[in-house]
Every structure is written in structure tokens, then in C-alpha cells.
Amino acid sequence: MMGISLLITLLLSGLLGALWPQGLMAPDLFLVLALLYARGLPYYLGLPSAFFLGLVQDLLGYGLLGLHAVGLLSASYAFYAASRRLAPGEVPGVLFSFLWAFSAKWAGYFLVAYWLRLELPAFLPLDLILEGLFTLPLVLLAWRFGPPSPRP
């Protein structure tokens, strides 16, 4: 099941990359998949799978090896932390856990960029907000039609 969802994510990511308008941040489908795995797997399996997904994203995007891996690992860790404290099936809990994970993903990116002393591109807060707004419906759709969470 995990291989099929990764294949679907890769196909949709390639399709979005070709069709998405230039200069506009596309939804992060790998974040959607990492949070779907985090929702359905215990933390000792969800965190390594998020790191692996980030490595796959780095290899496919010709980026710095480990940048997306740390971002998705941070997002999954934040999701686990938020979902332990909130009701998993209710809308405020789902929205807050996504917002917390999305913020942690970008904090992980900036942490790696700072650690490697990289020059940060000019990010506008509007870009991050738009990426979050484009990713949120896909997360809700994946949670609605994805496998149910085994955790109580």
C-alpha cells in the first residue's frame, strides 16, 4: 500500500510540476503523504518513512540531499506531538495539527539552510500562506479517503 501511494504521489507531483503556473508555490504532495503515513503508522515507523520520503524528494528534485528529509521529519514529529494533545477526528484538531506540521516543515528547512550557511531565497509570507492553503485541501482529502487511523 505504501509503494502505491508513493507512486501516485510521484505521478501527481510530476503532473503538477508541468501544469502549475510558474512562480507560484505548488502544494507539497510529499508533505501530504508524510502526514498520511504519520496518521496511520506508529511514530517509530512514521518518522523514518517521512525521512525516506524527503530523501526521495531531494533525489528527484536535484536539491541538497537531506533538506526535504529534515523538513518532512520535522513535520511528522510535530504532527505526532500535536495529534497526541488534540482530538484527531475533529476539525479544529485536524487544522491545528496540519498548521503545526506545516510550520515545522519550514522551520526544518530554515534550520538546515542556516546550519549549512546557505543563501536564503527571497520568500514572501504570501508564498508560504498560499502553499499552505493549496496543501490543506489535499491533506483533508487524503485523510477523508485514506486508510483509517489505527491509533485511538
mmCIF file of C-alpha atoms in Angstrom:
data_model
loop_
_atom_site.group_PDB
_atom_site.id
_atom_site.type_symbol
_atom_site.label_atom_id
_atom_site.label_comp_id
_atom_site.label_asym_id
_atom_site.label_seq_id
_atom_site.Cartn_x
_atom_site.Cartn_y
_atom_site.Cartn_z
ATOM 1 C CA MET A 1 0.000 0.000 0.000
ATOM 2 C CA MET A 2 2.849 2.382 0.796
ATOM 3 C CA GLY A 3 4.503 1.788 -2.562
ATOM 4 C CA ILE A 4 1.297 2.512 -4.451
ATOM 5 C CA SER A 5 0.717 5.767 -2.576
ATOM 6 C CA LEU A 6 4.329 6.808 -3.251
ATOM 7 C CA LEU A 7 3.892 6.034 -6.958
ATOM 8 C CA ILE A 8 0.664 8.047 -7.100
ATOM 9 C CA THR A 9 2.402 10.937 -5.313
ATOM 10 C CA LEU A 10 5.267 10.845 -7.800
ATOM 11 C CA LEU A 11 2.886 10.859 -10.771
ATOM 12 C CA LEU A 12 0.759 13.679 -9.372
ATOM 13 C CA SER A 13 3.863 15.661 -8.432
ATOM 14 C CA GLY A 14 5.175 15.418 -11.977
ATOM 15 C CA LEU A 15 1.796 16.386 -13.387
ATOM 16 C CA LEU A 16 1.509 19.387 -11.063
ATOM 17 C CA GLY A 17 5.055 20.438 -11.905
ATOM 18 C CA ALA A 18 4.165 20.556 -15.572
ATOM 19 C CA LEU A 19 0.783 22.254 -15.207
ATOM 20 C CA TRP A 20 1.286 24.601 -12.242
ATOM 21 C CA PRO A 21 1.839 28.296 -13.071
ATOM 22 C CA GLN A 22 5.454 29.412 -12.950
ATOM 23 C CA GLY A 23 6.411 31.402 -9.842
ATOM 24 C CA LEU A 24 3.529 30.106 -7.704
ATOM 25 C CA MET A 25 4.325 27.577 -4.980
ATOM 26 C CA ALA A 26 2.600 24.267 -5.673
ATOM 27 C CA PRO A 27 1.027 22.102 -2.978
ATOM 28 C CA ASP A 28 3.513 19.850 -1.220
ATOM 29 C CA LEU A 29 2.292 16.356 -2.075
ATOM 30 C CA PHE A 30 5.178 14.742 -0.229
ATOM 31 C CA LEU A 31 4.056 16.511 2.951
ATOM 32 C CA VAL A 32 0.551 15.164 2.368
ATOM 33 C CA LEU A 33 1.934 11.635 2.042
ATOM 34 C CA ALA A 34 4.219 12.001 5.072
ATOM 35 C CA LEU A 35 1.287 13.186 7.212
ATOM 36 C CA LEU A 36 -0.874 10.373 5.889
ATOM 37 C CA TYR A 37 1.819 7.899 6.953
ATOM 38 C CA ALA A 38 2.157 9.657 10.310
ATOM 39 C CA ARG A 39 -1.582 9.384 10.809
ATOM 40 C CA GLY A 40 -1.664 5.667 10.096
ATOM 41 C CA LEU A 41 1.648 4.428 11.495
ATOM 42 C CA PRO A 42 3.195 4.495 14.949
ATOM 43 C CA TYR A 43 5.954 7.063 15.427
ATOM 44 C CA TYR A 44 8.802 4.532 15.157
ATOM 45 C CA LEU A 45 7.654 3.740 11.596
ATOM 46 C CA GLY A 46 6.211 7.120 10.604
ATOM 47 C CA LEU A 47 9.328 9.173 11.314
ATOM 48 C CA PRO A 48 11.714 7.015 9.245
ATOM 49 C CA SER A 49 9.193 6.867 6.404
ATOM 50 C CA ALA A 50 8.927 10.675 6.414
ATOM 51 C CA PHE A 51 12.712 10.932 6.290
ATOM 52 C CA PHE A 52 12.794 8.457 3.390
ATOM 53 C CA LEU A 53 10.118 10.426 1.530
ATOM 54 C CA GLY A 54 12.175 13.568 1.985
ATOM 55 C CA LEU A 55 15.247 11.827 0.592
ATOM 56 C CA VAL A 56 13.226 10.690 -2.430
ATOM 57 C CA GLN A 57 12.022 14.256 -2.896
ATOM 58 C CA ASP A 58 15.615 15.533 -2.683
ATOM 59 C CA LEU A 59 16.845 12.981 -5.204
ATOM 60 C CA LEU A 60 14.066 13.741 -7.663
ATOM 61 C CA GLY A 61 14.353 17.498 -7.337
ATOM 62 C CA TYR A 62 18.139 17.703 -7.650
ATOM 63 C CA GLY A 63 18.256 19.611 -4.385
ATOM 64 C CA LEU A 64 20.505 19.394 -1.385
ATOM 65 C CA LEU A 65 20.430 15.875 -0.062
ATOM 66 C CA GLY A 66 18.702 15.942 3.296
ATOM 67 C CA LEU A 67 16.951 19.310 3.077
ATOM 68 C CA HIS A 68 13.469 17.956 2.415
ATOM 69 C CA ALA A 69 14.228 14.923 4.556
ATOM 70 C CA VAL A 70 14.731 17.112 7.623
ATOM 71 C CA GLY A 71 11.686 19.196 6.698
ATOM 72 C CA LEU A 72 9.359 16.202 6.410
ATOM 73 C CA LEU A 73 10.864 14.607 9.513
ATOM 74 C CA SER A 74 10.189 17.819 11.450
ATOM 75 C CA ALA A 75 6.654 17.978 10.080
ATOM 76 C CA SER A 76 5.905 14.377 11.053
ATOM 77 C CA TYR A 77 7.372 14.868 14.509
ATOM 78 C CA ALA A 78 5.264 17.992 15.015
ATOM 79 C CA PHE A 79 2.196 16.134 13.753
ATOM 80 C CA TYR A 80 2.744 13.345 16.281
ATOM 81 C CA ALA A 81 3.210 15.907 19.053
ATOM 82 C CA ALA A 82 0.069 17.826 18.089
ATOM 83 C CA SER A 83 -2.112 14.786 17.497
ATOM 84 C CA ARG A 84 -1.363 13.411 20.961
ATOM 85 C CA ARG A 85 -2.844 16.529 22.533
ATOM 86 C CA LEU A 86 -5.839 17.082 20.257
ATOM 87 C CA ALA A 87 -8.900 15.135 19.198
ATOM 88 C CA PRO A 88 -7.782 13.503 15.926
ATOM 89 C CA GLY A 89 -11.147 13.363 14.183
ATOM 90 C CA GLU A 90 -12.444 16.848 14.921
ATOM 91 C CA VAL A 91 -11.928 19.761 12.567
ATOM 92 C CA PRO A 92 -10.061 22.133 14.934
ATOM 93 C CA GLY A 93 -7.650 19.354 15.860
ATOM 94 C CA VAL A 94 -7.013 18.436 12.233
ATOM 95 C CA LEU A 95 -6.465 22.061 11.226
ATOM 96 C CA PHE A 96 -4.146 22.798 14.123
ATOM 97 C CA SER A 97 -2.116 19.621 13.628
ATOM 98 C CA PHE A 98 -1.692 20.457 9.923
ATOM 99 C CA LEU A 99 -0.714 24.042 10.708
ATOM 100 C CA TRP A 100 1.771 22.854 13.325
ATOM 101 C CA ALA A 101 3.280 20.293 10.935
ATOM 102 C CA PHE A 102 3.448 22.785 8.062
ATOM 103 C CA SER A 103 5.223 25.320 10.270
ATOM 104 C CA ALA A 104 7.644 22.662 11.498
ATOM 105 C CA LYS A 105 8.455 21.666 7.913
ATOM 106 C CA TRP A 106 9.524 25.199 7.066
ATOM 107 C CA ALA A 107 11.365 25.562 10.373
ATOM 108 C CA GLY A 108 13.299 22.401 9.465
ATOM 109 C CA TYR A 109 14.139 23.838 6.047
ATOM 110 C CA PHE A 110 15.401 27.087 7.551
ATOM 111 C CA LEU A 111 17.338 25.222 10.238
ATOM 112 C CA VAL A 112 19.231 23.203 7.614
ATOM 113 C CA ALA A 113 19.763 26.289 5.486
ATOM 114 C CA TYR A 114 21.159 28.161 8.474
ATOM 115 C CA TRP A 115 23.344 25.226 9.501
ATOM 116 C CA LEU A 116 24.823 24.947 6.002
ATOM 117 C CA ARG A 117 25.130 28.736 5.727
ATOM 118 C CA LEU A 118 23.079 28.794 2.559
ATOM 119 C CA GLU A 119 21.830 31.961 0.979
ATOM 120 C CA LEU A 120 18.111 32.035 1.526
ATOM 121 C CA PRO A 121 15.962 32.953 -1.448
ATOM 122 C CA ALA A 122 13.557 35.830 -1.049
ATOM 123 C CA PHE A 123 10.445 34.238 0.412
ATOM 124 C CA LEU A 124 7.332 36.250 0.745
ATOM 125 C CA PRO A 125 4.966 35.311 3.549
ATOM 126 C CA LEU A 126 2.244 35.221 0.910
ATOM 127 C CA ASP A 127 4.067 32.355 -0.842
ATOM 128 C CA LEU A 128 4.083 30.274 2.339
ATOM 129 C CA ILE A 129 0.444 31.071 3.046
ATOM 130 C CA LEU A 130 -0.568 30.114 -0.497
ATOM 131 C CA GLU A 131 1.365 26.843 -0.310
ATOM 132 C CA GLY A 132 -0.382 26.033 2.961
ATOM 133 C CA LEU A 133 -3.776 26.922 1.514
ATOM 134 C CA PHE A 134 -3.140 24.763 -1.558
ATOM 135 C CA THR A 135 -1.866 21.835 0.531
ATOM 136 C CA LEU A 136 -4.589 21.854 3.203
ATOM 137 C CA PRO A 137 -7.450 20.601 0.970
ATOM 138 C CA LEU A 138 -5.263 17.770 -0.262
ATOM 139 C CA VAL A 139 -4.442 16.770 3.319
ATOM 140 C CA LEU A 140 -8.134 16.810 4.235
ATOM 141 C CA LEU A 141 -8.956 14.774 1.135
ATOM 142 C CA ALA A 142 -6.234 12.239 1.907
ATOM 143 C CA TRP A 143 -7.411 11.889 5.493
ATOM 144 C CA ARG A 144 -11.006 11.511 4.357
ATOM 145 C CA PHE A 145 -10.362 8.805 1.774
ATOM 146 C CA GLY A 146 -7.144 7.333 3.158
ATOM 147 C CA PRO A 147 -6.895 4.368 5.489
ATOM 148 C CA PRO A 148 -8.328 4.926 8.948
ATOM 149 C CA SER A 149 -6.056 5.752 11.822
ATOM 150 C CA PRO A 150 -5.315 2.691 13.980
ATOM 151 C CA ARG A 151 -4.491 4.859 16.987
ATOM 152 C CA PRO A 152 -7.355 5.615 19.415
#
